[in-house]
PDB file of C-alpha atoms and ligand atoms in Angstrom:
ATOM      1  CA  MET A   1     -15.785 -22.219 -35.187  1.00 56.00           C
ATOM      2  CA  TYR A   2     -15.248 -23.804 -31.760  1.00 66.00           C
ATOM      3  CA  SER A   3     -13.157 -22.045 -29.146  1.00 81.00           C
ATOM      4  CA  GLU A   4     -12.534 -23.030 -25.561  1.00 92.00           C
ATOM      5  CA  TYR A   5     -12.639 -19.333 -24.699  1.00 96.00           C
ATOM      6  CA  SER A   6     -15.833 -17.471 -23.785  1.00 96.00           C
ATOM      7  CA  MET A   7     -17.051 -14.690 -26.089  1.00 96.00           C
ATOM      8  CA  LYS A   8     -16.009 -12.164 -23.417  1.00 97.00           C
ATOM      9  CA  VAL A   9     -12.433 -13.463 -23.395  1.00 97.00           C
ATOM     10  CA  ILE A  10     -12.287 -13.294 -27.175  1.00 96.00           C
ATOM     11  CA  GLU A  11     -13.750  -9.796 -27.182  1.00 97.00           C
ATOM     12  CA  HIS A  12     -11.226  -8.474 -24.618  1.00 97.00           C
ATOM     13  CA  PHE A  13      -8.417 -10.225 -26.491  1.00 96.00           C
ATOM     14  CA  MET A  14      -9.447  -8.675 -29.808  1.00 96.00           C
ATOM     15  CA  SER A  15     -10.141  -5.199 -28.351  1.00 98.00           C
ATOM     16  CA  PRO A  16      -8.271  -4.853 -25.066  1.00 98.00           C
ATOM     17  CA  ARG A  17      -9.216  -1.841 -22.931  1.00 98.00           C
ATOM     18  CA  ASN A  18      -6.762   0.576 -21.300  1.00 98.00           C
ATOM     19  CA  VAL A  19      -3.669  -0.639 -23.160  1.00 98.00           C
ATOM     20  CA  GLY A  20      -0.443   1.346 -22.905  1.00 98.00           C
ATOM     21  CA  SER A  21       2.099   2.767 -20.539  1.00 97.00           C
ATOM     22  CA  MET A  22       1.347   5.863 -18.453  1.00 98.00           C
ATOM     23  CA  ARG A  23       3.260   9.075 -17.905  1.00 96.00           C
ATOM     24  CA  ASP A  24       3.943   9.781 -14.198  1.00 97.00           C
ATOM     25  CA  PRO A  25       1.787   7.022 -12.715  1.00 98.00           C
ATOM     26  CA  ASP A  26       1.054   7.160  -8.982  1.00 98.00           C
ATOM     27  CA  GLY A  27       1.724   3.432  -8.848  1.00 98.00           C
ATOM     28  CA  GLU A  28       3.344   0.885 -11.143  1.00 98.00           C
ATOM     29  CA  GLY A  29       3.585  -2.845 -10.608  1.00 98.00           C
ATOM     30  CA  THR A  30       4.837  -5.832 -12.553  1.00 97.00           C
ATOM     31  CA  PHE A  31       4.060  -9.465 -12.011  1.00 96.00           C
ATOM     32  CA  GLY A  32       5.341 -12.351 -14.088  1.00 94.00           C
ATOM     33  CA  ASP A  33       4.777 -16.058 -14.281  1.00 87.00           C
ATOM     34  CA  LEU A  34       8.146 -17.777 -14.473  1.00 84.00           C
ATOM     35  CA  LYS A  35       6.641 -21.027 -15.783  1.00 86.00           C
ATOM     36  CA  CYS A  36       5.060 -19.591 -18.921  1.00 88.00           C
ATOM     37  CA  GLY A  37       7.156 -16.415 -19.214  1.00 90.00           C
ATOM     38  CA  ASP A  38       4.161 -14.064 -19.347  1.00 92.00           C
ATOM     39  CA  SER A  39       4.505 -10.687 -17.682  1.00 96.00           C
ATOM     40  CA  LEU A  40       2.100  -7.851 -16.876  1.00 97.00           C
ATOM     41  CA  THR A  41       2.767  -4.247 -15.839  1.00 98.00           C
ATOM     42  CA  ILE A  42      -0.082  -2.126 -14.501  1.00 98.00           C
ATOM     43  CA  TYR A  43      -0.042   1.658 -14.054  1.00 98.00           C
ATOM     44  CA  ILE A  44      -2.497   3.586 -11.879  1.00 98.00           C
ATOM     45  CA  LYS A  45      -3.460   7.154 -11.109  1.00 98.00           C
ATOM     46  CA  VAL A  46      -5.139   7.714  -7.759  1.00 98.00           C
ATOM     47  CA  ARG A  47      -7.149  10.726  -6.589  1.00 98.00           C
ATOM     48  CA  ASP A  48      -8.843  10.876  -3.183  1.00 97.00           C
ATOM     49  CA  ASN A  49      -8.220   7.142  -2.671  1.00 98.00           C
ATOM     50  CA  ILE A  50      -9.956   6.243  -5.968  1.00 98.00           C
ATOM     51  CA  ILE A  51      -8.276   4.692  -9.005  1.00 98.00           C
ATOM     52  CA  THR A  52      -9.133   7.315 -11.605  1.00 98.00           C
ATOM     53  CA  ASP A  53      -6.973   5.984 -14.429  1.00 98.00           C
ATOM     54  CA  ILE A  54      -5.343   2.651 -15.145  1.00 98.00           C
ATOM     55  CA  SER A  55      -3.469   1.082 -18.034  1.00 98.00           C
ATOM     56  CA  PHE A  56      -1.365  -1.965 -18.765  1.00 98.00           C
ATOM     57  CA  LEU A  57       1.287  -3.558 -20.922  1.00 98.00           C
ATOM     58  CA  VAL A  58       1.391  -7.326 -21.150  1.00 97.00           C
ATOM     59  CA  PHE A  59       3.576  -9.888 -22.794  1.00 96.00           C
ATOM     60  CA  GLY A  60       1.567 -13.038 -22.876  1.00 93.00           C
ATOM     61  CA  CYS A  61      -1.116 -15.373 -24.085  1.00 94.00           C
ATOM     62  CA  THR A  62      -4.716 -14.766 -25.185  1.00 94.00           C
ATOM     63  CA  ALA A  63      -6.027 -15.238 -21.654  1.00 95.00           C
ATOM     64  CA  SER A  64      -3.427 -12.952 -20.083  1.00 96.00           C
ATOM     65  CA  ILE A  65      -4.382 -10.156 -22.495  1.00 97.00           C
ATOM     66  CA  ALA A  66      -8.082 -10.652 -21.729  1.00 97.00           C
ATOM     67  CA  THR A  67      -7.563 -10.853 -17.948  1.00 97.00           C
ATOM     68  CA  SER A  68      -5.317  -7.761 -18.002  1.00 97.00           C
ATOM     69  CA  SER A  69      -7.923  -5.821 -19.940  1.00 98.00           C
ATOM     70  CA  MET A  70     -10.752  -6.963 -17.653  1.00 98.00           C
ATOM     71  CA  ILE A  71      -8.907  -6.229 -14.386  1.00 98.00           C
ATOM     72  CA  THR A  72      -8.356  -2.636 -15.526  1.00 98.00           C
ATOM     73  CA  GLU A  73     -12.087  -2.269 -16.175  1.00 98.00           C
ATOM     74  CA  MET A  74     -12.912  -3.793 -12.807  1.00 98.00           C
ATOM     75  CA  ALA A  75     -10.458  -1.589 -10.875  1.00 98.00           C
ATOM     76  CA  LYS A  76     -11.204   1.760 -12.522  1.00 98.00           C
ATOM     77  CA  GLY A  77     -13.374   3.921 -10.267  1.00 98.00           C
ATOM     78  CA  LYS A  78     -12.873   1.693  -7.247  1.00 98.00           C
ATOM     79  CA  THR A  79     -11.292   2.729  -3.958  1.00 98.00           C
ATOM     80  CA  ILE A  80      -7.858   1.318  -3.144  1.00 98.00           C
ATOM     81  CA  GLU A  81      -9.437  -1.055  -0.629  1.00 98.00           C
ATOM     82  CA  GLU A  82     -12.076  -2.277  -3.105  1.00 98.00           C
ATOM     83  CA  ALA A  83      -9.447  -2.829  -5.807  1.00 98.00           C
ATOM     84  CA  LEU A  84      -7.210  -4.757  -3.414  1.00 98.00           C
ATOM     85  CA  ALA A  85     -10.151  -7.021  -2.600  1.00 98.00           C
ATOM     86  CA  ILE A  86     -10.721  -8.155  -6.224  1.00 98.00           C
ATOM     87  CA  THR A  87     -10.137 -11.905  -6.367  1.00 97.00           C
ATOM     88  CA  GLU A  88      -9.039 -14.237  -9.127  1.00 96.00           C
ATOM     89  CA  LYS A  89     -12.486 -15.891  -9.018  1.00 97.00           C
ATOM     90  CA  GLU A  90     -14.235 -12.549  -9.556  1.00 98.00           C
ATOM     91  CA  LEU A  91     -11.930 -11.840 -12.488  1.00 97.00           C
ATOM     92  CA  ILE A  92     -12.586 -15.260 -14.034  1.00 97.00           C
ATOM     93  CA  ASP A  93     -16.351 -14.871 -13.469  1.00 97.00           C
ATOM     94  CA  ALA A  94     -16.287 -11.426 -15.119  1.00 98.00           C
ATOM     95  CA  LEU A  95     -14.838 -13.103 -18.217  1.00 97.00           C
ATOM     96  CA  ASP A  96     -17.508 -15.842 -18.118  1.00 97.00           C
ATOM     97  CA  GLY A  97     -14.840 -18.377 -17.223  1.00 97.00           C
ATOM     98  CA  LEU A  98     -11.427 -19.510 -18.435  1.00 96.00           C
ATOM     99  CA  PRO A  99     -10.292 -22.918 -19.668  1.00 95.00           C
ATOM    100  CA  GLN A 100      -8.750 -24.983 -16.858  1.00 94.00           C
ATOM    101  CA  SER A 101      -5.272 -24.705 -18.367  1.00 92.00           C
ATOM    102  CA  LYS A 102      -5.573 -20.906 -18.352  1.00 93.00           C
ATOM    103  CA  ILE A 103      -6.775 -20.356 -14.795  1.00 92.00           C
ATOM    104  CA  HIS A 104      -3.270 -19.283 -13.749  1.00 90.00           C
ATOM    105  CA  CYS A 105      -3.451 -16.359 -16.201  1.00 90.00           C
ATOM    106  CA  SER A 106      -5.943 -14.660 -13.858  1.00 90.00           C
ATOM    107  CA  VAL A 107      -3.240 -14.589 -11.177  1.00 92.00           C
ATOM    108  CA  LEU A 108      -1.267 -12.259 -13.408  1.00 94.00           C
ATOM    109  CA  GLY A 109      -4.095  -9.695 -13.471  1.00 96.00           C
ATOM    110  CA  VAL A 110      -4.810  -9.739  -9.752  1.00 97.00           C
ATOM    111  CA  LYS A 111      -1.161  -9.756  -8.650  1.00 97.00           C
ATOM    112  CA  GLY A 112      -0.205  -7.088 -11.197  1.00 97.00           C
ATOM    113  CA  LEU A 113      -2.947  -4.801  -9.878  1.00 98.00           C
ATOM    114  CA  ARG A 114      -1.918  -5.432  -6.272  1.00 98.00           C
ATOM    115  CA  ALA A 115       1.732  -4.716  -7.110  1.00 98.00           C
ATOM    116  CA  ALA A 116       0.734  -1.342  -8.621  1.00 98.00           C
ATOM    117  CA  ILE A 117      -1.347  -0.494  -5.550  1.00 98.00           C
ATOM    118  CA  GLU A 118       1.458  -1.536  -3.179  1.00 98.00           C
ATOM    119  CA  ASP A 119       3.847   0.711  -5.115  1.00 98.00           C
ATOM    120  CA  TYR A 120       1.347   3.578  -4.775  1.00 98.00           C
ATOM    121  CA  LEU A 121       0.962   3.003  -1.034  1.00 98.00           C
ATOM    122  CA  LYS A 122       4.751   2.845  -0.556  1.00 98.00           C
ATOM    123  CA  LYS A 123       5.282   6.128  -2.428  1.00 96.00           C
ATOM    124  CA  LYS A 124       2.512   7.774  -0.425  1.00 91.00           C
ATOM    125  CA  GLN A 125       4.179   7.067   2.918  1.00 88.00           C
TER     126      GLN A 125
HETATM  127  S1  FES B 201      -0.133 -18.941 -20.266  1.00 73.85           S
HETATM  128 FE1  FES B 201       0.758 -18.077 -18.480  1.00 73.85          FE
HETATM  129  S2  FES B 201      -0.292 -16.205 -18.159  1.00 73.85           S
HETATM  130 FE2  FES B 201      -1.275 -17.137 -19.847  1.00 73.85          FE
END
């Protein structure tokens, strides 16, 4: 069967990691794409400046589920600064690429993570 998605995208779509809401998160952020209607919420727990736990809820397409799952794997265990520095290209590369029409789905993952971190930083002040 031919698919325009990489095996990694399909695997994360079929078995997404870190799915679910979180009780008492240290940070929570939502980012949505008005054009396609997809929306991602990310929850984080932070200890000693490190993201120790992370989860997500997403309403969206195959690629948005895969990118949400992958960004949680990439961010877990990273410092706040390292997580903020994750780029859309790194996320796409980690998934072995996305079809051209689905590149914008990676924005959801990166911006959702940054929104959760910004919420954490705001609460910390
Ligand atoms: S189609 Fe818009 S996030 Fe996937």
